[in-house]
Tab-separated table of C-alpha atoms in Angstrom:
chain	number	residue	atom	x	y	z
A	741	MET	CA	-1.650	-9.940	16.110
A	742	GLY	CA	-5.336	-10.019	15.382
A	743	LYS	CA	-7.100	-10.450	12.083
A	744	MET	CA	-4.969	-9.130	9.219
A	745	ALA	CA	-5.598	-7.719	5.772
A	746	VAL	CA	-3.230	-6.602	3.042
A	747	LEU	CA	-3.714	-2.996	1.927
A	748	ILE	CA	-2.304	-2.201	-1.531
A	749	VAL	CA	-2.283	1.554	-2.099
A	750	ASP	CA	-2.123	3.453	-5.406
A	751	VAL	CA	-0.320	0.906	-7.569
A	752	GLN	CA	-1.880	2.513	-10.622
A	753	LYS	CA	-0.808	2.438	-14.255
A	754	ALA	CA	0.184	6.111	-14.566
A	755	LEU	CA	2.349	5.933	-11.445
A	756	VAL	CA	4.074	2.679	-12.382
A	757	GLU	CA	4.615	3.817	-15.976
A	758	ALA	CA	6.548	6.828	-14.597
A	759	HIS	CA	9.201	4.259	-13.509
A	760	PRO	CA	9.614	4.505	-9.742
A	761	TYR	CA	12.662	3.284	-7.826
A	762	ARG	CA	13.116	-0.516	-8.127
A	763	GLU	CA	10.057	-0.715	-10.382
A	764	GLU	CA	10.386	-4.353	-11.438
A	765	GLU	CA	11.501	-5.656	-8.038
A	766	PHE	CA	8.746	-3.667	-6.315
A	767	LEU	CA	6.019	-5.094	-8.573
A	768	GLN	CA	7.387	-8.629	-8.171
A	769	GLU	CA	7.490	-8.232	-4.376
A	770	LEU	CA	3.869	-7.044	-4.282
A	771	GLU	CA	2.721	-9.783	-6.633
A	772	ASN	CA	4.439	-12.472	-4.520
A	773	LEU	CA	3.067	-11.131	-1.236
A	774	ALA	CA	-0.446	-10.737	-2.652
A	775	ASP	CA	-0.433	-14.275	-4.085
A	776	SER	CA	0.788	-15.674	-0.762
A	777	ALA	CA	-1.833	-13.709	1.165
A	778	ARG	CA	-4.585	-15.054	-1.087
A	779	LYS	CA	-3.362	-18.628	-0.595
A	780	ALA	CA	-3.335	-18.055	3.181
A	781	GLY	CA	-6.897	-16.714	3.075
A	782	THR	CA	-5.896	-13.168	4.054
A	783	GLU	CA	-8.078	-10.484	2.531
A	784	ILE	CA	-6.519	-8.051	0.080
A	785	ILE	CA	-7.937	-4.542	-0.080
A	786	TYR	CA	-7.015	-2.038	-2.772
A	787	VAL	CA	-6.932	1.730	-2.556
A	788	ARG	CA	-6.960	3.808	-5.735
A	789	HIS	CA	-6.351	7.558	-6.002
A	790	ASP	CA	-8.593	9.844	-8.054
A	791	GLY	CA	-6.688	13.019	-8.847
A	792	GLY	CA	-9.679	14.788	-10.379
A	793	ALA	CA	-10.456	16.131	-13.841
A	794	GLY	CA	-7.405	16.430	-16.075
A	795	ASP	CA	-5.064	14.606	-13.682
A	796	GLU	CA	-3.082	11.535	-14.769
A	797	LEU	CA	-5.092	9.642	-12.124
A	798	GLU	CA	-8.492	10.968	-13.189
A	799	SER	CA	-11.213	8.431	-12.412
A	800	GLY	CA	-12.032	6.223	-15.382
A	801	THR	CA	-8.850	6.930	-17.352
A	802	GLU	CA	-6.271	4.326	-18.309
A	803	GLY	CA	-3.699	5.790	-15.888
A	804	TRP	CA	-6.170	5.534	-12.981
A	805	LYS	CA	-6.528	1.748	-13.334
A	806	ILE	CA	-4.710	-0.580	-10.955
A	807	HIS	CA	-1.557	-1.943	-12.596
A	808	GLU	CA	-1.998	-5.407	-14.088
A	809	ALA	CA	0.853	-6.895	-12.013
A	810	VAL	CA	-1.298	-6.567	-8.892
A	811	GLU	CA	-4.813	-6.151	-10.242
A	812	PRO	CA	-7.643	-7.242	-7.956
A	813	LYS	CA	-9.237	-10.638	-8.281
A	814	THR	CA	-12.998	-11.053	-8.359
A	815	GLY	CA	-14.540	-10.021	-5.057
A	816	GLU	CA	-11.559	-8.051	-3.736
A	817	ARG	CA	-12.545	-4.611	-2.454
A	818	ILE	CA	-11.358	-1.338	-3.956
A	819	PHE	CA	-11.674	1.966	-2.115
A	820	ASP	CA	-11.316	5.174	-4.108
A	821	LYS	CA	-9.814	8.211	-2.415
A	822	SER	CA	-9.123	11.852	-3.188
A	823	PHE	CA	-6.580	12.546	-0.428
A	824	ASN	CA	-3.225	11.042	0.577
A	825	SER	CA	-4.748	9.034	3.425
A	826	ALA	CA	-6.717	5.930	2.502
A	827	PHE	CA	-8.961	6.694	5.490
A	828	LEU	CA	-9.941	10.325	4.844
A	829	GLU	CA	-13.464	10.550	3.388
A	830	THR	CA	-13.588	6.846	2.472
A	831	ASP	CA	-15.456	3.921	4.015
A	832	LEU	CA	-12.235	1.995	4.682
A	833	GLU	CA	-12.301	2.294	8.477
A	834	GLU	CA	-15.962	1.261	8.628
A	835	TYR	CA	-15.210	-1.747	6.407
A	836	LEU	CA	-12.231	-2.827	8.540
A	837	LYS	CA	-14.324	-2.616	11.702
A	838	GLU	CA	-17.157	-4.569	10.074
A	839	LYS	CA	-14.683	-7.307	9.104
A	840	GLN	CA	-12.997	-7.136	12.551
A	841	ILE	CA	-9.626	-6.464	10.932
A	842	THR	CA	-7.132	-5.123	13.467
A	843	ASP	CA	-3.819	-5.319	11.610
A	844	LEU	CA	-2.744	-4.146	8.170
A	845	ILE	CA	0.102	-5.199	5.916
A	846	LEU	CA	0.675	-1.964	4.000
A	847	MET	CA	2.254	-1.837	0.542
A	848	GLY	CA	2.242	0.490	-2.456
A	849	MET	CA	3.013	3.995	-3.687
A	850	GLN	CA	4.225	6.654	-3.040
A	851	THR	CA	6.354	6.164	0.030
A	852	GLU	CA	6.385	9.792	1.199
A	853	TYR	CA	2.796	10.636	0.295
A	854	CYS	CA	-0.023	8.112	0.410
A	855	ILE	CA	1.856	5.319	2.183
A	856	ASP	CA	3.121	7.659	4.894
A	857	ALA	CA	-0.294	9.308	5.391
A	858	THR	CA	-2.100	5.957	5.433
A	859	CYS	CA	0.450	4.413	7.812
A	860	LYS	CA	0.120	7.242	10.313
A	861	ALA	CA	-3.677	7.398	10.040
A	862	ALA	CA	-3.939	3.632	10.599
A	863	PHE	CA	-1.637	3.909	13.611
A	864	GLU	CA	-3.687	6.767	15.077
A	865	LEU	CA	-6.881	4.756	14.580
A	866	GLY	CA	-5.382	1.886	16.574
A	867	TYR	CA	-4.494	-0.542	13.784
A	868	GLY	CA	-1.309	-2.550	13.912
A	869	VAL	CA	0.707	-1.747	10.788
A	870	VAL	CA	3.310	-3.972	9.149
A	871	ILE	CA	5.270	-2.690	6.166
A	872	PRO	CA	7.339	-5.261	4.277
A	873	THR	CA	10.741	-3.740	3.495
A	874	GLY	CA	10.951	-2.959	-0.193
A	875	ALA	CA	7.163	-3.030	-0.629
A	876	THR	CA	6.810	0.733	-1.075
A	877	THR	CA	8.360	2.910	-3.743
A	878	THR	CA	8.632	6.440	-5.066
A	879	TYR	CA	10.635	8.571	-7.496
A	880	ASP	CA	13.797	10.617	-7.417
A	881	ASN	CA	13.119	14.269	-6.592
A	882	GLU	CA	15.218	17.421	-6.317
A	883	PHE	CA	16.103	16.657	-2.681
A	884	MET	CA	16.534	12.865	-2.514
A	885	SER	CA	16.742	9.811	-4.689
A	886	GLY	CA	13.855	7.354	-4.615
A	887	GLU	CA	16.159	4.935	-2.813
A	888	ALA	CA	17.056	7.491	-0.121
A	889	THR	CA	13.399	8.416	0.367
A	890	VAL	CA	12.336	4.791	0.849
A	891	ARG	CA	15.214	4.107	3.259
A	892	PHE	CA	14.532	7.312	5.207
A	893	TYR	CA	10.858	6.462	5.761
A	894	GLU	CA	11.517	2.791	6.495
A	895	GLU	CA	14.394	3.367	8.915
A	896	LYS	CA	13.809	6.829	10.437
A	897	ILE	CA	10.080	7.553	10.274
A	898	TRP	CA	8.052	4.333	10.460
A	899	ALA	CA	10.161	1.641	12.161
A	900	GLY	CA	9.486	1.423	15.871
A	901	ARG	CA	7.129	4.389	15.772
A	902	PHE	CA	4.192	3.882	13.433
A	903	ALA	CA	4.787	0.425	11.969
A	904	ASP	CA	6.717	-2.803	12.205
A	905	LEU	CA	9.118	-3.083	9.278
A	906	MET	CA	10.100	-6.591	8.320
A	907	PRO	CA	11.453	-8.523	5.355
A	908	ALA	CA	8.988	-10.280	3.070
A	909	GLU	CA	9.987	-13.681	4.479
A	910	ALA	CA	8.883	-12.603	7.967
A	911	VAL	CA	5.619	-11.227	6.575
A	912	LEU	CA	5.005	-14.587	4.901
A	913	GLY	CA	5.465	-16.142	8.344
A	914	LEU	CA	2.784	-13.829	9.760
A	915	LEU	CA	0.490	-15.018	6.992
A	916	GLY	CA	1.206	-18.634	7.890
A	917	CYS	CA	3.016	-19.377	4.625
């Protein structure tokens, strides 16, 4: 693997306060991985969704803010987006190239929307993608439970195709922790 960064996508107050699958465990997992990455000197990059006027994720509103469990530290970059992909109409790719980052540890919300779109876009752009198991989440819907959705994407969509899925302990090893 080349130079890595952690990409935390859409862990925003309104989304977390809607109580996704494994809410507490998910936040704890992200907090632990982010703290370990910081200690290892790995850059953490945040992506925040702006849903537009009147949306629960409208820029500048309380719900739009990054959740306090994983809020950025001074100097950590935040990229705002308006689409599912963290790359579409943002400067993220340019920033990663400037920093010579070749591999991403991807975490956040929602599994089947912004994480999936960002994972596939990163893959298509040539980035290595690692997703720690249990480090994405979503909600129950009329077709699947949040648990089934996460498992489906981890086991049937991403693993061996678009990303390397590994337990947090293995990700810590990649970080040199």
